[in-house]
Short mmCIF file of C-alpha atoms and ligand atoms in Angstrom, two decimals:
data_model
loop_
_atom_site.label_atom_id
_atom_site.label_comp_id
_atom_site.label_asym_id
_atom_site.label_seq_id
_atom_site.Cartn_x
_atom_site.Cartn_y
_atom_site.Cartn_z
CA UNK T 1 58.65 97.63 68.80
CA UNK T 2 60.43 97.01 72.12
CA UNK T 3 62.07 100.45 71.93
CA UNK T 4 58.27 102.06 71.24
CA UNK T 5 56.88 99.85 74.34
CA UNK T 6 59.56 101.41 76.33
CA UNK T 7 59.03 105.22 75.00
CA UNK T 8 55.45 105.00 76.00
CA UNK T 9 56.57 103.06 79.74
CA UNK T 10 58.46 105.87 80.16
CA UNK T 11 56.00 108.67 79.11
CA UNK T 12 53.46 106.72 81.39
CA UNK T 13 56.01 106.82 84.16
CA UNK T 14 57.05 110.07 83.62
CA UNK T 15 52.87 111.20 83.18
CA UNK T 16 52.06 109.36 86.48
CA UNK T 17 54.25 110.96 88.16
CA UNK T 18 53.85 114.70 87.07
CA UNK T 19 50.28 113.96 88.32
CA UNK T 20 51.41 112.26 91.84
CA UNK T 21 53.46 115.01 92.55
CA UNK T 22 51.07 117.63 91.75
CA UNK T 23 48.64 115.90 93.62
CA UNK T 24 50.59 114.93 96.60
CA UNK T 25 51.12 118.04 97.79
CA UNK T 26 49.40 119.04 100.32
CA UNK T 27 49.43 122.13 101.98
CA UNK T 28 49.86 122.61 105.42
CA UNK T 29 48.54 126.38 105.24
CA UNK T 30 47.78 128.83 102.92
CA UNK T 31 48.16 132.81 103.02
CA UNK T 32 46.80 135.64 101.51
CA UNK T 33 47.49 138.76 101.32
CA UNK T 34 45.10 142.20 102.84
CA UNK T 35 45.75 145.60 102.00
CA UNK T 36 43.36 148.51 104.11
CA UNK T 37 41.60 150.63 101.55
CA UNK T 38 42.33 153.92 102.71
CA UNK T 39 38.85 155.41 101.71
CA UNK T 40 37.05 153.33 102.91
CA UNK T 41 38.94 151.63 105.84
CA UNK T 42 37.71 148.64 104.34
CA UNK T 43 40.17 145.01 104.24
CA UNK T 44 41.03 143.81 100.63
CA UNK T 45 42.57 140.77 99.89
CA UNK T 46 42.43 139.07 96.20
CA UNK T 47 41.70 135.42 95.10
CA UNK T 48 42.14 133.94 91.90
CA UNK T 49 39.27 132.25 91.09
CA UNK T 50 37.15 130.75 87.35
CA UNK T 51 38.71 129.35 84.46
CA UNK T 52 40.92 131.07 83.14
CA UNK T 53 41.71 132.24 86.83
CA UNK T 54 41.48 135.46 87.45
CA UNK T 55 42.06 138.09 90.51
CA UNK T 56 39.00 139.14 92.19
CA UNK T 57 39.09 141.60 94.36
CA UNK T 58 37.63 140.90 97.92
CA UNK T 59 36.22 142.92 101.18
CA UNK T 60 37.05 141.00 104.44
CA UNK T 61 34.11 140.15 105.99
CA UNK T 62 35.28 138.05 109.42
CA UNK T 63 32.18 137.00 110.01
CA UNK T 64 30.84 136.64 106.98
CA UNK T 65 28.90 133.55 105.76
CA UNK T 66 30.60 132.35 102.53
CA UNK T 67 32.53 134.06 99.33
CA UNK T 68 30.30 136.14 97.49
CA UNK T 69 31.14 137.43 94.06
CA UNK T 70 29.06 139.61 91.69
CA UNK T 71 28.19 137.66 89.05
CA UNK T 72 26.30 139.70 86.99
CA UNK T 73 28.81 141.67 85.34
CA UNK T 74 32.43 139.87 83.88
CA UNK T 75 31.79 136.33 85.30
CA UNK T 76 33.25 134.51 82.28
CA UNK T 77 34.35 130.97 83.22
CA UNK T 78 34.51 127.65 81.79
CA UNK T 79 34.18 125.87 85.05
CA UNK T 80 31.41 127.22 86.65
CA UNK T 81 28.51 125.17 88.34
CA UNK T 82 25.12 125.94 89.74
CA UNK T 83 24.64 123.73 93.34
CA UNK T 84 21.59 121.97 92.50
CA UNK T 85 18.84 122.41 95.17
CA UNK T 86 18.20 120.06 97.63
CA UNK T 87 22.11 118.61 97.16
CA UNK T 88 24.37 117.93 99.73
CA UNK T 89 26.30 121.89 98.93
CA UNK T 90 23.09 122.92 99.55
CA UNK T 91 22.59 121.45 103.05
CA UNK T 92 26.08 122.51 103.47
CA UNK T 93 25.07 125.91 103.05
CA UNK T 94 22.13 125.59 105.15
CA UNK T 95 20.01 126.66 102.17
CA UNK T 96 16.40 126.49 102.64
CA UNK T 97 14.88 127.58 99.35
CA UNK T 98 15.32 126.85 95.39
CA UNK T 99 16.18 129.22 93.15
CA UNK T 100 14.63 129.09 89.43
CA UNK T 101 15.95 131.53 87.29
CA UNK T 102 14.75 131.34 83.67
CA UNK T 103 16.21 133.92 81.90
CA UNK T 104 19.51 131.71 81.39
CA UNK T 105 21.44 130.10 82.12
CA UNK T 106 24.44 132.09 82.57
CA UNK T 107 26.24 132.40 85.89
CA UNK T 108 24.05 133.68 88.63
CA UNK T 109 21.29 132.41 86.39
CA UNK T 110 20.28 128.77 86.82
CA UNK T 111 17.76 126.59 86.56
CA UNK T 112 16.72 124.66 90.15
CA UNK T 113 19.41 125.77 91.80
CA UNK T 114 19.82 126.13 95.46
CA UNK T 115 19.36 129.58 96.86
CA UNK T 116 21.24 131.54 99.83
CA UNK T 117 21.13 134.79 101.26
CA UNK T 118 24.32 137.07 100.23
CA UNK T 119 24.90 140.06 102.87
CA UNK T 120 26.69 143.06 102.55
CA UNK T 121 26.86 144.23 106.15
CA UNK T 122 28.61 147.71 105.27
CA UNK T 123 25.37 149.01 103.99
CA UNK T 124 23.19 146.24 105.63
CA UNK T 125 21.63 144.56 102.47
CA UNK T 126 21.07 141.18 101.79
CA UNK T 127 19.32 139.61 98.93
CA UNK T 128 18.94 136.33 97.43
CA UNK T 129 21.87 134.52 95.29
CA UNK T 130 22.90 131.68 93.40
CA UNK T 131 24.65 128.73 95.24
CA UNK T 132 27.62 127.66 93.12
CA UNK T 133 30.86 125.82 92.50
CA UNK T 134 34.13 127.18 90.33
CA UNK T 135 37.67 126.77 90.71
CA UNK T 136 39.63 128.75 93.53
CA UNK T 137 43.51 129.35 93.63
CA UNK T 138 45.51 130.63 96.57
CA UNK T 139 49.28 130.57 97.38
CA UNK T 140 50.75 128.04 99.90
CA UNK T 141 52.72 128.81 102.87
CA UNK T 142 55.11 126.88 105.57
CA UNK T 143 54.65 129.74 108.09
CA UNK T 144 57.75 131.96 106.57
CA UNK T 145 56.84 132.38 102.92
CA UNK T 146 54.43 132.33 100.48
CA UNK T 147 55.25 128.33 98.88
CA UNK T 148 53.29 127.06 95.86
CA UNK T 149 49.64 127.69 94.56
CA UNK T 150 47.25 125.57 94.91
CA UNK T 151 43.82 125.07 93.59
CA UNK T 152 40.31 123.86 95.13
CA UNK T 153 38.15 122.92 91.78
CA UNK T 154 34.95 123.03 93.65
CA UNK T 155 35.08 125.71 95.97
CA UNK T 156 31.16 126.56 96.84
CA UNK T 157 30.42 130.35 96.80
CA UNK T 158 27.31 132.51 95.97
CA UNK T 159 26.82 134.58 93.11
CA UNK T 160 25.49 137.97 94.17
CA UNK T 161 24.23 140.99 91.87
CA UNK T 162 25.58 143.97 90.86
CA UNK T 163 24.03 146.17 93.09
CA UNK T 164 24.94 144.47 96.32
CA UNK T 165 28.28 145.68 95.41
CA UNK T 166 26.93 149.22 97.11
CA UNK T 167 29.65 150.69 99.63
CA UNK T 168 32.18 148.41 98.64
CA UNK T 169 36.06 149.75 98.27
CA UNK T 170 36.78 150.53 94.51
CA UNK T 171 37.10 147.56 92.53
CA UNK T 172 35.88 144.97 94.94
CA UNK T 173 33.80 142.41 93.47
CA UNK T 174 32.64 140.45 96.65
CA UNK T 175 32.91 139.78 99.93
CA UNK T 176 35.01 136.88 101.65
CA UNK T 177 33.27 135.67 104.36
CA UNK T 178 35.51 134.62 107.21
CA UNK T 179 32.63 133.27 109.52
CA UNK T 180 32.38 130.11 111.65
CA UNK T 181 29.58 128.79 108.63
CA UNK T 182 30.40 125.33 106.74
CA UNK T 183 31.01 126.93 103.00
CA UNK T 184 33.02 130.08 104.88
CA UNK T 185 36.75 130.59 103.79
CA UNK T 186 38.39 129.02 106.94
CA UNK T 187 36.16 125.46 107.29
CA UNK T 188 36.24 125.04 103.77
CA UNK T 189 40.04 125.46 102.62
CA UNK T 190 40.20 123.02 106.02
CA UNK T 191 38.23 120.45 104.77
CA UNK T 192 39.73 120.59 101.33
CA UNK T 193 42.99 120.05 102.45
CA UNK T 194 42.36 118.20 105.77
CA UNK T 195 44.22 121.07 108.12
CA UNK T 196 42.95 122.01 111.00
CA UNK T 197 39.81 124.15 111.62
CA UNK T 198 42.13 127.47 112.56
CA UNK T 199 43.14 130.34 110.88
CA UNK T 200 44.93 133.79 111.75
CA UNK T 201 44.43 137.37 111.05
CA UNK T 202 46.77 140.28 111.12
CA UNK T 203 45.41 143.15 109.63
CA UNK T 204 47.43 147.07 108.72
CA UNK T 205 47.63 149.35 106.44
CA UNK T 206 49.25 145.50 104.59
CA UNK T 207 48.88 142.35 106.47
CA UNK T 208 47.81 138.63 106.20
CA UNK T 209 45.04 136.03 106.42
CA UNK T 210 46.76 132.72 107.17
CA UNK T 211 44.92 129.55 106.94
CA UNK T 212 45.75 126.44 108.84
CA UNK T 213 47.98 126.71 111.60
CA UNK T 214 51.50 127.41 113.22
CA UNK T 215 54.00 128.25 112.28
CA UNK T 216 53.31 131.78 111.82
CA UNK T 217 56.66 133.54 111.16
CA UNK T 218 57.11 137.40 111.05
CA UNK T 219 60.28 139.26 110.03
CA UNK T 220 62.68 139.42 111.88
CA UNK T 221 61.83 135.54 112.91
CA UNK T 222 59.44 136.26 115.22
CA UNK T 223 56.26 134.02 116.31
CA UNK T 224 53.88 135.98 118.17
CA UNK T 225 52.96 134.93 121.45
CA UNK T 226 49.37 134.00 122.53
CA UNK T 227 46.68 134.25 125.08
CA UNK T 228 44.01 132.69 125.00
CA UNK T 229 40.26 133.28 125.17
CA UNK T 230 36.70 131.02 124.85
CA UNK T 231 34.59 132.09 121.81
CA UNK T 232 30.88 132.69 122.36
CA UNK T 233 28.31 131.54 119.94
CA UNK T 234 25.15 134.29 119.76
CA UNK T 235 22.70 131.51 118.87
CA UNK T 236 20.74 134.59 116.76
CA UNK T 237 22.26 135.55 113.47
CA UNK T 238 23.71 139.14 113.07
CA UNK T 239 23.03 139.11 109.47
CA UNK T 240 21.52 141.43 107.48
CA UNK T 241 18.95 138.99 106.82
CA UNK T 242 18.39 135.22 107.92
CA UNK T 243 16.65 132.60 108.22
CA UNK T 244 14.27 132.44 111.86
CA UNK T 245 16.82 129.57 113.99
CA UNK T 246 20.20 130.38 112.35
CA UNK T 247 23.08 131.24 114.78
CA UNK T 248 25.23 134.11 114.12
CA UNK T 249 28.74 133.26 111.95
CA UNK T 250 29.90 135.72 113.65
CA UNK T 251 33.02 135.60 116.64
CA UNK T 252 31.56 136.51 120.12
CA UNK T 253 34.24 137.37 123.48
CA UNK T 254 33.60 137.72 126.88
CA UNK T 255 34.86 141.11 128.06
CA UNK T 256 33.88 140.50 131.87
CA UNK T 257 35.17 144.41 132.63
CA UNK T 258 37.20 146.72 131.21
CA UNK T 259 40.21 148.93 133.22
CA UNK T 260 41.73 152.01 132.21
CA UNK T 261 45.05 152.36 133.91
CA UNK T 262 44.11 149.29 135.97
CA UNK T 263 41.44 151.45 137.05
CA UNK T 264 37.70 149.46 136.92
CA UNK T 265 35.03 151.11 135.19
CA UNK T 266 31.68 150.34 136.03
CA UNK T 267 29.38 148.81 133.59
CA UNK T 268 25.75 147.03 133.69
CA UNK T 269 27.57 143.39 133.16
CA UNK T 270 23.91 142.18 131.59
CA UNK T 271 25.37 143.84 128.52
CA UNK T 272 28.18 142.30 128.54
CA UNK T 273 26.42 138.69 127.73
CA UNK T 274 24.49 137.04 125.00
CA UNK T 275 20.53 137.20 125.71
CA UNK T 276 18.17 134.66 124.56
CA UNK T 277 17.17 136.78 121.62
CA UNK T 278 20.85 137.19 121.19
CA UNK T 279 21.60 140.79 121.93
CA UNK T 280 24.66 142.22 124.25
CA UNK T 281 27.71 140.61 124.09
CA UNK T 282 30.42 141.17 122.10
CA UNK T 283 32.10 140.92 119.15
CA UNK T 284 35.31 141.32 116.57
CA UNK T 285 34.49 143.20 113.19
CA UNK T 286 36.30 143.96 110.35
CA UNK T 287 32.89 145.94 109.09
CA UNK T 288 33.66 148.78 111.88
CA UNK T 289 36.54 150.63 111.72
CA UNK T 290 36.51 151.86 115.11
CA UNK T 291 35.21 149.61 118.31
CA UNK T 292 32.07 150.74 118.89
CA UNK T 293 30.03 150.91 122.91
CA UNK T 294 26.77 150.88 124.14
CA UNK T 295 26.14 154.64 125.36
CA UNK T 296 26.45 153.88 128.83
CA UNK T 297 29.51 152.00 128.53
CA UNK T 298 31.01 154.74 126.19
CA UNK T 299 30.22 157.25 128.94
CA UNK T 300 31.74 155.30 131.75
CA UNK T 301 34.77 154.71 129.33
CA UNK T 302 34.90 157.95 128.07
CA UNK T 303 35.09 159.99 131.31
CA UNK T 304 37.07 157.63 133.01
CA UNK T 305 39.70 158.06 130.05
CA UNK T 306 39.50 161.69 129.97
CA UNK T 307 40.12 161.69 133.91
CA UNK T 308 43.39 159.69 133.64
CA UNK T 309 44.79 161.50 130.59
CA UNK T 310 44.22 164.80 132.62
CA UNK T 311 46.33 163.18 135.42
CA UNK T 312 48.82 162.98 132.78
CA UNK T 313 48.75 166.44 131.83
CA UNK T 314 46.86 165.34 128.36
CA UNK T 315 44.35 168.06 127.97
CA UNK T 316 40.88 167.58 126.12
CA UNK T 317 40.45 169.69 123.30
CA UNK T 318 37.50 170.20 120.59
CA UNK T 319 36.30 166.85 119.09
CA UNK T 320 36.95 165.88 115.37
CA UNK T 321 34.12 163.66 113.61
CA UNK T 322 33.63 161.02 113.56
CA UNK T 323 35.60 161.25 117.08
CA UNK T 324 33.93 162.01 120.07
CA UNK T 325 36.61 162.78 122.33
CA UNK T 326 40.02 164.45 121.27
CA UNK T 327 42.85 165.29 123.26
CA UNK T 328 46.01 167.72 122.61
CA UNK T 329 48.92 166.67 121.70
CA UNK T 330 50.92 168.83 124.07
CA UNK T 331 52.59 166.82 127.07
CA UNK T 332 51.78 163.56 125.24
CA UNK T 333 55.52 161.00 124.39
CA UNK T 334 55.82 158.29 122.14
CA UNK T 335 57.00 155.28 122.50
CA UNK T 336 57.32 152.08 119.90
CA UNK T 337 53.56 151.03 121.35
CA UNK T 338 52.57 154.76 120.09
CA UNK T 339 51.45 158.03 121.50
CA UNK T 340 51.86 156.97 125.63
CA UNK T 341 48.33 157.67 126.53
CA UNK T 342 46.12 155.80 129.62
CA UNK T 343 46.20 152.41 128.75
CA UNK T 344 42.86 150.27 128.29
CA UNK T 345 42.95 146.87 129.88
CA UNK T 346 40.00 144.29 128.04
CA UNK T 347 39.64 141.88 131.01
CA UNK T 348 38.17 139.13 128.79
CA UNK T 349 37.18 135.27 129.89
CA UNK T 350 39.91 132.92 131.27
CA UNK T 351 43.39 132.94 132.96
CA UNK T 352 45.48 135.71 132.27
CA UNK T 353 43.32 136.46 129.16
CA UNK T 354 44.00 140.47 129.31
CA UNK T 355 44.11 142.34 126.24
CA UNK T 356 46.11 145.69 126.84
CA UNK T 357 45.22 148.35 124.66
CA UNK T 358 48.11 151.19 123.83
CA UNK T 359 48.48 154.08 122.41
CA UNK T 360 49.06 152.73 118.65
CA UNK T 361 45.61 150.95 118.89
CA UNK T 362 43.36 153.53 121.14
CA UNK T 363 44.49 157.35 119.08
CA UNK T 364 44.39 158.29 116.01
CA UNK T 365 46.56 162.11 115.23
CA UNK T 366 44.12 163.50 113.00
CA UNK T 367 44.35 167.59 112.38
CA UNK T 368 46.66 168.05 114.54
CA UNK T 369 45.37 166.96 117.46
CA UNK T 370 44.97 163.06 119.00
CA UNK T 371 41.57 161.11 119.11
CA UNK T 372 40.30 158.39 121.11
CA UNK T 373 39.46 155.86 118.71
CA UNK T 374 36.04 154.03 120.48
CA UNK T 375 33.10 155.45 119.62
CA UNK T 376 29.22 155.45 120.75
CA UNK T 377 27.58 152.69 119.55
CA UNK T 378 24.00 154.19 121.01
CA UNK T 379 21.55 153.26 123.58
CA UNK T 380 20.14 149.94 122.47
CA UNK T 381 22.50 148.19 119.90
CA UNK T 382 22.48 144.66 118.94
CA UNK T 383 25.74 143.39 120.22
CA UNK T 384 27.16 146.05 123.06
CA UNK T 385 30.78 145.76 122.30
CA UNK T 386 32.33 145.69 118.79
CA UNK T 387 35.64 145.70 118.34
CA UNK T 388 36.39 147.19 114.95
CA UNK T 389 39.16 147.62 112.96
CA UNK T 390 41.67 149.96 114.24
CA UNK T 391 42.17 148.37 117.50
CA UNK T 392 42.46 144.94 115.67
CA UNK T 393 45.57 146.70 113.87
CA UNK T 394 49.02 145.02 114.29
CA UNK T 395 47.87 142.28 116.73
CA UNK T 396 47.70 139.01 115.84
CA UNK T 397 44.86 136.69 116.22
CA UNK T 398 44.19 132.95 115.87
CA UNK T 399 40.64 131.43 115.42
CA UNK T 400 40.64 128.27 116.84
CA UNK T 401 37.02 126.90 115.29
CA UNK T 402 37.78 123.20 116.67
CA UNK T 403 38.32 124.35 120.22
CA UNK T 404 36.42 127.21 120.01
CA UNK T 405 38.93 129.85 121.06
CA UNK T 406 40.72 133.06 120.01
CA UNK T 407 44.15 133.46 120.41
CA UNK T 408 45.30 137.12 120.82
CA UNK T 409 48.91 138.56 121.18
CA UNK T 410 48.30 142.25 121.73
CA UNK T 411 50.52 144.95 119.96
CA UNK T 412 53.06 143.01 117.55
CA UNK T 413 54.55 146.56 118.10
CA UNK T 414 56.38 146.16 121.55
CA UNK T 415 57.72 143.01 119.99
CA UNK T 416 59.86 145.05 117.01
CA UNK T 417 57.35 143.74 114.31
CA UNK T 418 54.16 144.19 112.40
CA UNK T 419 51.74 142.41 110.12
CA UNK T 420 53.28 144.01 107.21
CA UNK T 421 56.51 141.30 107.92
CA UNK T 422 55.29 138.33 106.47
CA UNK T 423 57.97 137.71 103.96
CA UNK T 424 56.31 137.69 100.78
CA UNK T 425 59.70 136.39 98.88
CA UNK T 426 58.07 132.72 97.62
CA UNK T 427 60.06 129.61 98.11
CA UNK T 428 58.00 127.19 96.26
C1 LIG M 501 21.33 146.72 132.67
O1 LIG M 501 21.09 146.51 131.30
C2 LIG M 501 19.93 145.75 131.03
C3 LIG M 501 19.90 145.48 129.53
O2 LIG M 501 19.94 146.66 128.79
C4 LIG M 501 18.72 146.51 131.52
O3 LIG M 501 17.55 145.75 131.29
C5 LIG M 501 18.88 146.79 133.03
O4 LIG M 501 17.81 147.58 133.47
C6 LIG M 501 20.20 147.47 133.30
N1 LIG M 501 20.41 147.56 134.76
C7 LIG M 501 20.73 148.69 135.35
C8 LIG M 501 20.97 148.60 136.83
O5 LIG M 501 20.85 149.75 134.75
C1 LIG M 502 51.16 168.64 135.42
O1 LIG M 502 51.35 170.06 135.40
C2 LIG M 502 51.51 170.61 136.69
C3 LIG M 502 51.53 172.14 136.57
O2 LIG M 502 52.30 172.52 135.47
C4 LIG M 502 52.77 170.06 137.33
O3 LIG M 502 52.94 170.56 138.62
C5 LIG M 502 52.65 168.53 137.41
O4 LIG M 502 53.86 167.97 137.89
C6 LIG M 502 52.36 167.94 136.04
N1 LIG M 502 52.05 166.52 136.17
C7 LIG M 502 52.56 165.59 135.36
C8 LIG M 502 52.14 164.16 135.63
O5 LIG M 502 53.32 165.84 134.43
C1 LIG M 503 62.78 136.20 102.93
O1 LIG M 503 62.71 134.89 102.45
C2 LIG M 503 63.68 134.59 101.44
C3 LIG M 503 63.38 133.19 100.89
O2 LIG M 503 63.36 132.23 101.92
C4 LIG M 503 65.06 134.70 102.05
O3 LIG M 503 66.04 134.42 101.08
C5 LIG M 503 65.26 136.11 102.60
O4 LIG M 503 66.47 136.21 103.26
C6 LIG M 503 64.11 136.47 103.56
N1 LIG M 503 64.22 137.89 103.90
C7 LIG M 503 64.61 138.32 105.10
C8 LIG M 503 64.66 139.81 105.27
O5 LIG M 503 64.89 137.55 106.01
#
């Protein structure tokens, strides 16, 4: 009897303490990985997500609202839940309406549910969707490596259908929204496991999300450097569609000029701030590929450009699409920062907060010949700047949502690294 009190102490013991230690840890950041899909120039990462887990496939959307998933087709999960409307998710979402779906339930299919707006901004759709809660599982990290999985049982996301999946890179499911919103990626992995409100980017052909914050370790050791930079809230949404009074989710810069071989160019600065109704300005995308300017910007920027390269001997030569200026490649070096071209200087808000843009981040060799990578983002466009892709490419960034700034380190290049260094060998 004493012996069998004993066996079951020590299975208790040994029980309560599997438990304790599983739920003990806590992470101090989390990473996943992004891969460019080369069709599409689209960001992919994949979470595991449902129960059983599986990998879902995921654009980037940095300023994205929440995780969206198409729910329609393959959802198969023992641990999904509607949000109920009017529940405290639901205000957390900043849903306004309820959702009543009859022809259920199923996932995506609910009775009185609480109902958001999913957005795919690559072919500017939106449509209504399913607030909802399942199980989410992403890999730890210390800064170095990848450390032990970890799971959020109720992450909140929105089931989307099929068709919103339009423009997508093959096999994505979703989107996985990035924005400054409650239920987006960053603010909720921070609440869930109490880090702080930042996260980093560091996007290539492979690179990294990062959760959470330093230390942020590339091979050979390094930690990139920062400056830093206020971010601007447009206090209109950029979304597809909204509701009348929502701000954007979106991550607004001050570029107060811009310099081309420290050279000035002159722009109409009303476009480079947020308006009352929320247009000029600008912003970082990962839905462009290429940083797009207002025409008269563009203009100013692209015959200011063209005048320094032919200083340089760099002679214009017919334009490749969707290009608009293309240079040859005669008389043009490389160096580690890539093809040594006129340099662009962002002169953004704050102390010493310059943004130098080489060669590896302004051309592109295409057919032979080397293209300026900013293109013409028209007369009248929403936001005047956006920075796309391409010139986001090897340079690291940190969002700083609790002190509302961006930290930038230009090229990783000059510094002997890229984002494709994270060590992926795990340590957990
Ligand atoms: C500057 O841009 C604003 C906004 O587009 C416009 O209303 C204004 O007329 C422009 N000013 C000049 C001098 O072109
Ligand atoms: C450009 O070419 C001209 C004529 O060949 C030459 O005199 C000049 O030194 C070159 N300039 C540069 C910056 O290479
Ligand atoms: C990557 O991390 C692993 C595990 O910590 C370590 O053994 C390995 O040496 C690292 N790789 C490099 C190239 O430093």
């Amino acid at each position: 009897m004493a012996t069998l009190v004993l066996f079951f102490a020590i299975l208790l013991f040994l029980l309560v303490s599997v438990s304790d230690a599983q739920s003990s840890f806590r992470p101090k950041a989390l990473i996943l990985r992004v891969e460019k899909d080369a069709s599409t120039l689209q960001y992919v990462t994949t979470i595991n997500q449902r129960t059983p887990l599986v990998p879902v496939r995921l654009v980037v959307h940095l300023g994205g609202q929440f995780l969206w998933v198409d729910c329609d087709r393959n959802y198969v999960s023992s641990s999904y839940r509607p949000v109920r409307c009017r529940s405290a998710q639901c205000a957390l979402a900043r849903a306004s309406a309820c959702g009543d779906c009859v022809d259920g339930p199923r996932p995506g299919c609910n009775r009185n549910t609480c109902s958001v707006i999913p957005d795919n901004p690559f072919i500017r759709t939106a449509t209504s969707g399913e607030l909802a809660q399942d199980i989410v599982s992403i890999q730890s990290t210390d800064g170095s490596n990848p450390g032990r999985v970890v799971t959020v049982p109720n992450y909140i996301f929105t089931c989307a259908p099929t068709f919103l999946l339009e423009g997508l890179a093959r096999g994505a499911t979703g989107l996985a929204g990035l924005g400054r919103a409650r239920v987006g990626l960053p603010l909720q992995l921070a609440a869930a496991f109490s880090f702080p409100r930042k996260f980093a980017i560091c996007l290539a052909t492979s690179g990294v999300i990062i959760f959470g914050d330093r230390p942020y370790r590339f091979l050979p050791g390094l930690e990139p450097s920062l400056r830093y930079t206020p971010l601007f809230i447009n206090p209109v949404s950029t979304a597809s569609a909204y509701t009348q009074g929502e701000p954007s989710d979106e991550y607004f810069i001050r570029v107060n000029s811009i310099r081309i071989n420290d050279k000035p160019l002159s722009i109409n600065t009303t476009l480079l701030k947020i308006d009352s109704e929320g247009n000029g300005g600008t912003k970082i995308s990962t839905v462009n590929p290429y940083t797009t300017l207002e025409t008269s910007i563009y203009r100013a920027f692209t015959s200011l450009f063209i005048q320094e390269a032919a200083a340089r001997n760099i002679s214009r030569v017919a334009a490749v699409a969707p290009f608009g200026v293309c240079f040859s490649t005669q008389n043009v070096f490389y160096s580690r920062v890539g093809p040594n071209v006129p340099y662009i200087d962002l002169v953004l808000q704050g102390q010493n907060a310059v943004w130098t843009i080489t060669g590896s981040n302004s051309m592109v060799y295409i057919n032979d010949v080397l293209c300026l990578t900013f293109l013409d983002g028209g007369s009248n466009p929403r936001t005047s700047i956006v920075i796309g892709g391409y010139q986001l490419e090897n340079n690291f960034f940190q969002f700083d949502l609790a002190a509302s700034r961006l930290g930038f380190s230009g090229t990783l290049l000059g510094s002997r690294t890229t984002c494709a260094n994270f060590n992926f060998t795990s340590n957990a």
